[in-house]
Amino acid sequence: MYLVKIYVTYKQSILDPKGEAVNDALHRLGYTNVENVELGKYFEIKLHADDRPVAAEVDEMCDRLLANVNMETYRYEITEMEAL
Amino acid sequence: MYLVKIYVTYKQSILDPKGEAVNDALHRLGYTNVENVELGKYFEIKLHADDRPVAAEVDEMCDRLLANVNMETYRYEITEMEAL
């Protein structure tokens, strides 16, 4: 069993209105030392080992479903759960 | 300048319908070895050092705005950006 942590964020060139909104809200609450906020998605996926490498499967899942590769980038960490 | 990465996820006892939906969609796409999906929020916040410890400020920001502490838990990593 593997635990995969996937982080999906907007590409640098793409506007992030939700991140802007959080940035403004933090300023209004008095956290004026905040410079920039980016908001992304975070997936924790548990999966069984297959006959194919886990990383290849995760790449494919991200490209097909979890990230919009036109606007978003992703990175991930794979951990064997016995090792946790 | 600090880079703070914050991960907000539902507590174990709280239903995660979006995670369920992603789990079902992955199964339909043929990734039947996926056992469980949890979907959370991911924030990347850049901030300047203040007169107070960064961790104390991040805890307060999470409690007041970024997480709904009734339903969600959060964890974070703080990195000094000069060290990146």
PDB file of N, CA, C and O in Angstrom, chain A residues 15-62:
ATOM      1  N   LEU A  15      -3.445  33.794 -13.404  1.00  0.00           N
ATOM      2  CA  LEU A  15      -3.989  34.541 -12.276  1.00  0.00           C
ATOM      3  C   LEU A  15      -4.637  33.593 -11.279  1.00  0.00           C
ATOM      4  O   LEU A  15      -5.276  32.618 -11.663  1.00  0.00           O
ATOM      5  N   ASP A  16      -4.496  33.900  -9.995  1.00  0.00           N
ATOM      6  CA  ASP A  16      -5.048  33.056  -8.935  1.00  0.00           C
ATOM      7  C   ASP A  16      -5.983  33.911  -8.076  1.00  0.00           C
ATOM      8  O   ASP A  16      -5.602  34.421  -7.030  1.00  0.00           O
ATOM      9  N   PRO A  17      -7.231  34.105  -8.526  1.00  0.00           N
ATOM     10  CA  PRO A  17      -8.133  35.018  -7.805  1.00  0.00           C
ATOM     11  C   PRO A  17      -8.446  34.562  -6.387  1.00  0.00           C
ATOM     12  O   PRO A  17      -8.604  35.394  -5.490  1.00  0.00           O
ATOM     13  N   LYS A  18      -8.526  33.260  -6.146  1.00  0.00           N
ATOM     14  CA  LYS A  18      -8.799  32.803  -4.772  1.00  0.00           C
ATOM     15  C   LYS A  18      -7.623  33.128  -3.863  1.00  0.00           C
ATOM     16  O   LYS A  18      -7.809  33.553  -2.721  1.00  0.00           O
ATOM     17  N   GLY A  19      -6.415  32.940  -4.368  1.00  0.00           N
ATOM     18  CA  GLY A  19      -5.241  33.287  -3.583  1.00  0.00           C
ATOM     19  C   GLY A  19      -5.215  34.770  -3.261  1.00  0.00           C
ATOM     20  O   GLY A  19      -4.919  35.181  -2.133  1.00  0.00           O
ATOM     21  N   GLU A  20      -5.569  35.604  -4.255  1.00  0.00           N
ATOM     22  CA  GLU A  20      -5.666  37.053  -4.044  1.00  0.00           C
ATOM     23  C   GLU A  20      -6.671  37.389  -2.948  1.00  0.00           C
ATOM     24  O   GLU A  20      -6.433  38.251  -2.095  1.00  0.00           O
ATOM     25  N   ALA A  21      -7.824  36.701  -2.991  1.00  0.00           N
ATOM     26  CA  ALA A  21      -8.878  36.970  -2.010  1.00  0.00           C
ATOM     27  C   ALA A  21      -8.399  36.616  -0.608  1.00  0.00           C
ATOM     28  O   ALA A  21      -8.661  37.350   0.359  1.00  0.00           O
ATOM     29  N   VAL A  22      -7.696  35.493  -0.484  1.00  0.00           N
ATOM     30  CA  VAL A  22      -7.184  35.097   0.830  1.00  0.00           C
ATOM     31  C   VAL A  22      -6.132  36.101   1.293  1.00  0.00           C
ATOM     32  O   VAL A  22      -6.105  36.501   2.464  1.00  0.00           O
ATOM     33  N   ASN A  23      -5.278  36.540   0.369  1.00  0.00           N
ATOM     34  CA  ASN A  23      -4.272  37.544   0.679  1.00  0.00           C
ATOM     35  C   ASN A  23      -4.932  38.819   1.228  1.00  0.00           C
ATOM     36  O   ASN A  23      -4.538  39.354   2.277  1.00  0.00           O
ATOM     37  N   ASP A  24      -5.986  39.297   0.548  1.00  0.00           N
ATOM     38  CA  ASP A  24      -6.683  40.505   0.988  1.00  0.00           C
ATOM     39  C   ASP A  24      -7.332  40.291   2.358  1.00  0.00           C
ATOM     40  O   ASP A  24      -7.280  41.178   3.218  1.00  0.00           O
ATOM     41  N   ALA A  25      -7.939  39.114   2.554  1.00  0.00           N
ATOM     42  CA  ALA A  25      -8.599  38.841   3.835  1.00  0.00           C
ATOM     43  C   ALA A  25      -7.581  38.821   4.968  1.00  0.00           C
ATOM     44  O   ALA A  25      -7.841  39.346   6.061  1.00  0.00           O
ATOM     45  N   LEU A  26      -6.411  38.239   4.727  1.00  0.00           N
ATOM     46  CA  LEU A  26      -5.369  38.218   5.762  1.00  0.00           C
ATOM     47  C   LEU A  26      -4.917  39.636   6.095  1.00  0.00           C
ATOM     48  O   LEU A  26      -4.711  39.974   7.264  1.00  0.00           O
ATOM     49  N   HIS A  27      -4.795  40.477   5.073  1.00  0.00           N
ATOM     50  CA  HIS A  27      -4.412  41.871   5.329  1.00  0.00           C
ATOM     51  C   HIS A  27      -5.454  42.564   6.192  1.00  0.00           C
ATOM     52  O   HIS A  27      -5.121  43.271   7.150  1.00  0.00           O
ATOM     53  N   ARG A  28      -6.742  42.356   5.852  1.00  0.00           N
ATOM     54  CA  ARG A  28      -7.812  42.992   6.631  1.00  0.00           C
ATOM     55  C   ARG A  28      -7.806  42.518   8.079  1.00  0.00           C
ATOM     56  O   ARG A  28      -8.187  43.258   8.983  1.00  0.00           O
ATOM     57  N   LEU A  29      -7.386  41.274   8.310  1.00  0.00           N
ATOM     58  CA  LEU A  29      -7.317  40.754   9.676  1.00  0.00           C
ATOM     59  C   LEU A  29      -6.065  41.237  10.404  1.00  0.00           C
ATOM     60  O   LEU A  29      -5.828  40.879  11.562  1.00  0.00           O
ATOM     61  N   GLY A  30      -5.222  42.008   9.718  1.00  0.00           N
ATOM     62  CA  GLY A  30      -4.075  42.593  10.383  1.00  0.00           C
ATOM     63  C   GLY A  30      -2.739  41.928  10.076  1.00  0.00           C
ATOM     64  O   GLY A  30      -1.710  42.366  10.572  1.00  0.00           O
ATOM     65  N   TYR A  31      -2.760  40.877   9.248  1.00  0.00           N
ATOM     66  CA  TYR A  31      -1.500  40.193   8.917  1.00  0.00           C
ATOM     67  C   TYR A  31      -0.877  40.891   7.708  1.00  0.00           C
ATOM     68  O   TYR A  31      -0.798  40.336   6.610  1.00  0.00           O
ATOM     69  N   THR A  32      -0.443  42.123   7.925  1.00  0.00           N
ATOM     70  CA  THR A  32       0.020  42.930   6.800  1.00  0.00           C
ATOM     71  C   THR A  32       1.427  42.551   6.350  1.00  0.00           C
ATOM     72  O   THR A  32       1.904  43.056   5.343  1.00  0.00           O
ATOM     73  N   ASN A  33       2.075  41.654   7.086  1.00  0.00           N
ATOM     74  CA  ASN A  33       3.391  41.180   6.643  1.00  0.00           C
ATOM     75  C   ASN A  33       3.291  40.053   5.623  1.00  0.00           C
ATOM     76  O   ASN A  33       4.310  39.556   5.150  1.00  0.00           O
ATOM     77  N   VAL A  34       2.060  39.649   5.263  1.00  0.00           N
ATOM     78  CA  VAL A  34       1.878  38.631   4.225  1.00  0.00           C
ATOM     79  C   VAL A  34       2.091  39.278   2.863  1.00  0.00           C
ATOM     80  O   VAL A  34       1.505  40.309   2.558  1.00  0.00           O
ATOM     81  N   GLU A  35       2.961  38.675   2.062  1.00  0.00           N
ATOM     82  CA  GLU A  35       3.337  39.225   0.759  1.00  0.00           C
ATOM     83  C   GLU A  35       2.505  38.646  -0.372  1.00  0.00           C
ATOM     84  O   GLU A  35       2.137  39.326  -1.304  1.00  0.00           O
ATOM     85  N   ASN A  36       2.245  37.358  -0.293  1.00  0.00           N
ATOM     86  CA  ASN A  36       1.626  36.673  -1.426  1.00  0.00           C
ATOM     87  C   ASN A  36       1.003  35.366  -0.941  1.00  0.00           C
ATOM     88  O   ASN A  36       1.567  34.687  -0.081  1.00  0.00           O
ATOM     89  N   VAL A  37      -0.170  35.021  -1.497  1.00  0.00           N
ATOM     90  CA  VAL A  37      -0.821  33.756  -1.167  1.00  0.00           C
ATOM     91  C   VAL A  37      -1.146  33.027  -2.461  1.00  0.00           C
ATOM     92  O   VAL A  37      -1.707  33.613  -3.387  1.00  0.00           O
ATOM     93  N   GLU A  38      -0.787  31.766  -2.538  1.00  0.00           N
ATOM     94  CA  GLU A  38      -1.238  30.923  -3.645  1.00  0.00           C
ATOM     95  C   GLU A  38      -2.052  29.793  -3.063  1.00  0.00           C
ATOM     96  O   GLU A  38      -1.683  29.203  -2.049  1.00  0.00           O
ATOM     97  N   LEU A  39      -3.165  29.512  -3.735  1.00  0.00           N
ATOM     98  CA  LEU A  39      -4.092  28.512  -3.228  1.00  0.00           C
ATOM     99  C   LEU A  39      -4.129  27.355  -4.218  1.00  0.00           C
ATOM    100  O   LEU A  39      -4.287  27.569  -5.417  1.00  0.00           O
ATOM    101  N   GLY A  40      -3.958  26.163  -3.711  1.00  0.00           N
ATOM    102  CA  GLY A  40      -3.973  25.004  -4.592  1.00  0.00           C
ATOM    103  C   GLY A  40      -4.793  23.879  -4.012  1.00  0.00           C
ATOM    104  O   GLY A  40      -5.486  24.040  -3.006  1.00  0.00           O
ATOM    105  N   LYS A  41      -4.741  22.729  -4.683  1.00  0.00           N
ATOM    106  CA  LYS A  41      -5.445  21.539  -4.209  1.00  0.00           C
ATOM    107  C   LYS A  41      -4.432  20.544  -3.671  1.00  0.00           C
ATOM    108  O   LYS A  41      -3.290  20.482  -4.121  1.00  0.00           O
ATOM    109  N   TYR A  42      -4.904  19.767  -2.720  1.00  0.00           N
ATOM    110  CA  TYR A  42      -4.031  18.799  -2.082  1.00  0.00           C
ATOM    111  C   TYR A  42      -4.785  17.466  -2.028  1.00  0.00           C
ATOM    112  O   TYR A  42      -5.893  17.405  -1.495  1.00  0.00           O
ATOM    113  N   PHE A  43      -4.225  16.437  -2.633  1.00  0.00           N
ATOM    114  CA  PHE A  43      -4.843  15.112  -2.636  1.00  0.00           C
ATOM    115  C   PHE A  43      -3.989  14.147  -1.823  1.00  0.00           C
ATOM    116  O   PHE A  43      -2.761  14.128  -1.974  1.00  0.00           O
ATOM    117  N   GLU A  44      -4.635  13.358  -0.991  1.00  0.00           N
ATOM    118  CA  GLU A  44      -3.960  12.219  -0.361  1.00  0.00           C
ATOM    119  C   GLU A  44      -4.622  10.962  -0.889  1.00  0.00           C
ATOM    120  O   GLU A  44      -5.799  10.713  -0.627  1.00  0.00           O
ATOM    121  N   ILE A  45      -3.873  10.176  -1.630  1.00  0.00           N
ATOM    122  CA  ILE A  45      -4.433   8.985  -2.281  1.00  0.00           C
ATOM    123  C   ILE A  45      -3.730   7.751  -1.740  1.00  0.00           C
ATOM    124  O   ILE A  45      -2.496   7.695  -1.701  1.00  0.00           O
ATOM    125  N   LYS A  46      -4.524   6.768  -1.306  1.00  0.00           N
ATOM    126  CA  LYS A  46      -3.973   5.480  -0.900  1.00  0.00           C
ATOM    127  C   LYS A  46      -4.234   4.491  -2.017  1.00  0.00           C
ATOM    128  O   LYS A  46      -5.367   4.384  -2.505  1.00  0.00           O
ATOM    129  N   LEU A  47      -3.208   3.770  -2.422  1.00  0.00           N
ATOM    130  CA  LEU A  47      -3.422   2.778  -3.482  1.00  0.00           C
ATOM    131  C   LEU A  47      -2.543   1.559  -3.272  1.00  0.00           C
ATOM    132  O   LEU A  47      -1.496   1.627  -2.615  1.00  0.00           O
ATOM    133  N   HIS A  48      -3.025   0.448  -3.838  1.00  0.00           N
ATOM    134  CA  HIS A  48      -2.277  -0.802  -3.803  1.00  0.00           C
ATOM    135  C   HIS A  48      -1.243  -0.819  -4.917  1.00  0.00           C
ATOM    136  O   HIS A  48      -1.476  -0.251  -5.987  1.00  0.00           O
ATOM    137  N   ALA A  49      -0.162  -1.510  -4.673  1.00  0.00           N
ATOM    138  CA  ALA A  49       0.827  -1.699  -5.726  1.00  0.00           C
ATOM    139  C   ALA A  49       0.174  -2.461  -6.872  1.00  0.00           C
ATOM    140  O   ALA A  49      -0.703  -3.299  -6.682  1.00  0.00           O
ATOM    141  N   ASP A  50       0.595  -2.133  -8.074  1.00  0.00           N
ATOM    142  CA  ASP A  50       0.030  -2.683  -9.298  1.00  0.00           C
ATOM    143  C   ASP A  50       1.184  -3.357 -10.039  1.00  0.00           C
ATOM    144  O   ASP A  50       2.295  -3.425  -9.528  1.00  0.00           O
ATOM    145  N   ASP A  51       0.924  -3.814 -11.264  1.00  0.00           N
ATOM    146  CA  ASP A  51       2.032  -4.367 -12.041  1.00  0.00           C
ATOM    147  C   ASP A  51       2.855  -3.279 -12.719  1.00  0.00           C
ATOM    148  O   ASP A  51       3.853  -3.554 -13.366  1.00  0.00           O
ATOM    149  N   ARG A  52       2.460  -2.019 -12.551  1.00  0.00           N
ATOM    150  CA  ARG A  52       3.214  -0.919 -13.154  1.00  0.00           C
ATOM    151  C   ARG A  52       3.766  -0.009 -12.057  1.00  0.00           C
ATOM    152  O   ARG A  52       3.275  -0.014 -10.934  1.00  0.00           O
ATOM    153  N   PRO A  53       4.793   0.789 -12.383  1.00  0.00           N
ATOM    154  CA  PRO A  53       5.370   1.666 -11.362  1.00  0.00           C
ATOM    155  C   PRO A  53       4.338   2.683 -10.867  1.00  0.00           C
ATOM    156  O   PRO A  53       3.556   3.216 -11.650  1.00  0.00           O
ATOM    157  N   VAL A  54       4.350   2.938  -9.568  1.00  0.00           N
ATOM    158  CA  VAL A  54       3.373   3.852  -8.974  1.00  0.00           C
ATOM    159  C   VAL A  54       3.515   5.253  -9.576  1.00  0.00           C
ATOM    160  O   VAL A  54       2.521   5.903  -9.911  1.00  0.00           O
ATOM    161  N   ALA A  55       4.744   5.726  -9.739  1.00  0.00           N
ATOM    162  CA  ALA A  55       4.942   7.090 -10.239  1.00  0.00           C
ATOM    163  C   ALA A  55       4.334   7.262 -11.630  1.00  0.00           C
ATOM    164  O   ALA A  55       3.731   8.302 -11.928  1.00  0.00           O
ATOM    165  N   ALA A  56       4.455   6.237 -12.479  1.00  0.00           N
ATOM    166  CA  ALA A  56       3.885   6.334 -13.823  1.00  0.00           C
ATOM    167  C   ALA A  56       2.369   6.443 -13.745  1.00  0.00           C
ATOM    168  O   ALA A  56       1.744   7.222 -14.478  1.00  0.00           O
ATOM    169  N   GLU A  57       1.770   5.677 -12.839  1.00  0.00           N
ATOM    170  CA  GLU A  57       0.316   5.729 -12.686  1.00  0.00           C
ATOM    171  C   GLU A  57      -0.121   7.096 -12.143  1.00  0.00           C
ATOM    172  O   GLU A  57      -1.115   7.658 -12.609  1.00  0.00           O
ATOM    173  N   VAL A  58       0.628   7.627 -11.164  1.00  0.00           N
ATOM    174  CA  VAL A  58       0.254   8.919 -10.576  1.00  0.00           C
ATOM    175  C   VAL A  58       0.358  10.031 -11.617  1.00  0.00           C
ATOM    176  O   VAL A  58      -0.529  10.887 -11.729  1.00  0.00           O
ATOM    177  N   ASP A  59       1.427  10.011 -12.420  1.00  0.00           N
ATOM    178  CA  ASP A  59       1.549  10.993 -13.501  1.00  0.00           C
ATOM    179  C   ASP A  59       0.328  10.961 -14.407  1.00  0.00           C
ATOM    180  O   ASP A  59      -0.230  12.006 -14.763  1.00  0.00           O
ATOM    181  N   GLU A  60      -0.087   9.749 -14.767  1.00  0.00           N
ATOM    182  CA  GLU A  60      -1.222   9.612 -15.681  1.00  0.00           C
ATOM    183  C   GLU A  60      -2.514  10.108 -15.029  1.00  0.00           C
ATOM    184  O   GLU A  60      -3.306  10.818 -15.669  1.00  0.00           O
ATOM    185  N   MET A  61      -2.726   9.768 -13.751  1.00  0.00           N
ATOM    186  CA  MET A  61      -3.932  10.235 -13.053  1.00  0.00           C
ATOM    187  C   MET A  61      -3.969  11.759 -12.992  1.00  0.00           C
ATOM    188  O   MET A  61      -5.018  12.381 -13.162  1.00  0.00           O
ATOM    189  N   CYS A  62      -2.816  12.382 -12.737  1.00  0.00           N
ATOM    190  CA  CYS A  62      -2.764  13.845 -12.676  1.00  0.00           C
ATOM    191  C   CYS A  62      -3.078  14.451 -14.038  1.00  0.00           C
ATOM    192  O   CYS A  62      -3.867  15.395 -14.142  1.00  0.00           O
TER     193      CYS A  62
END
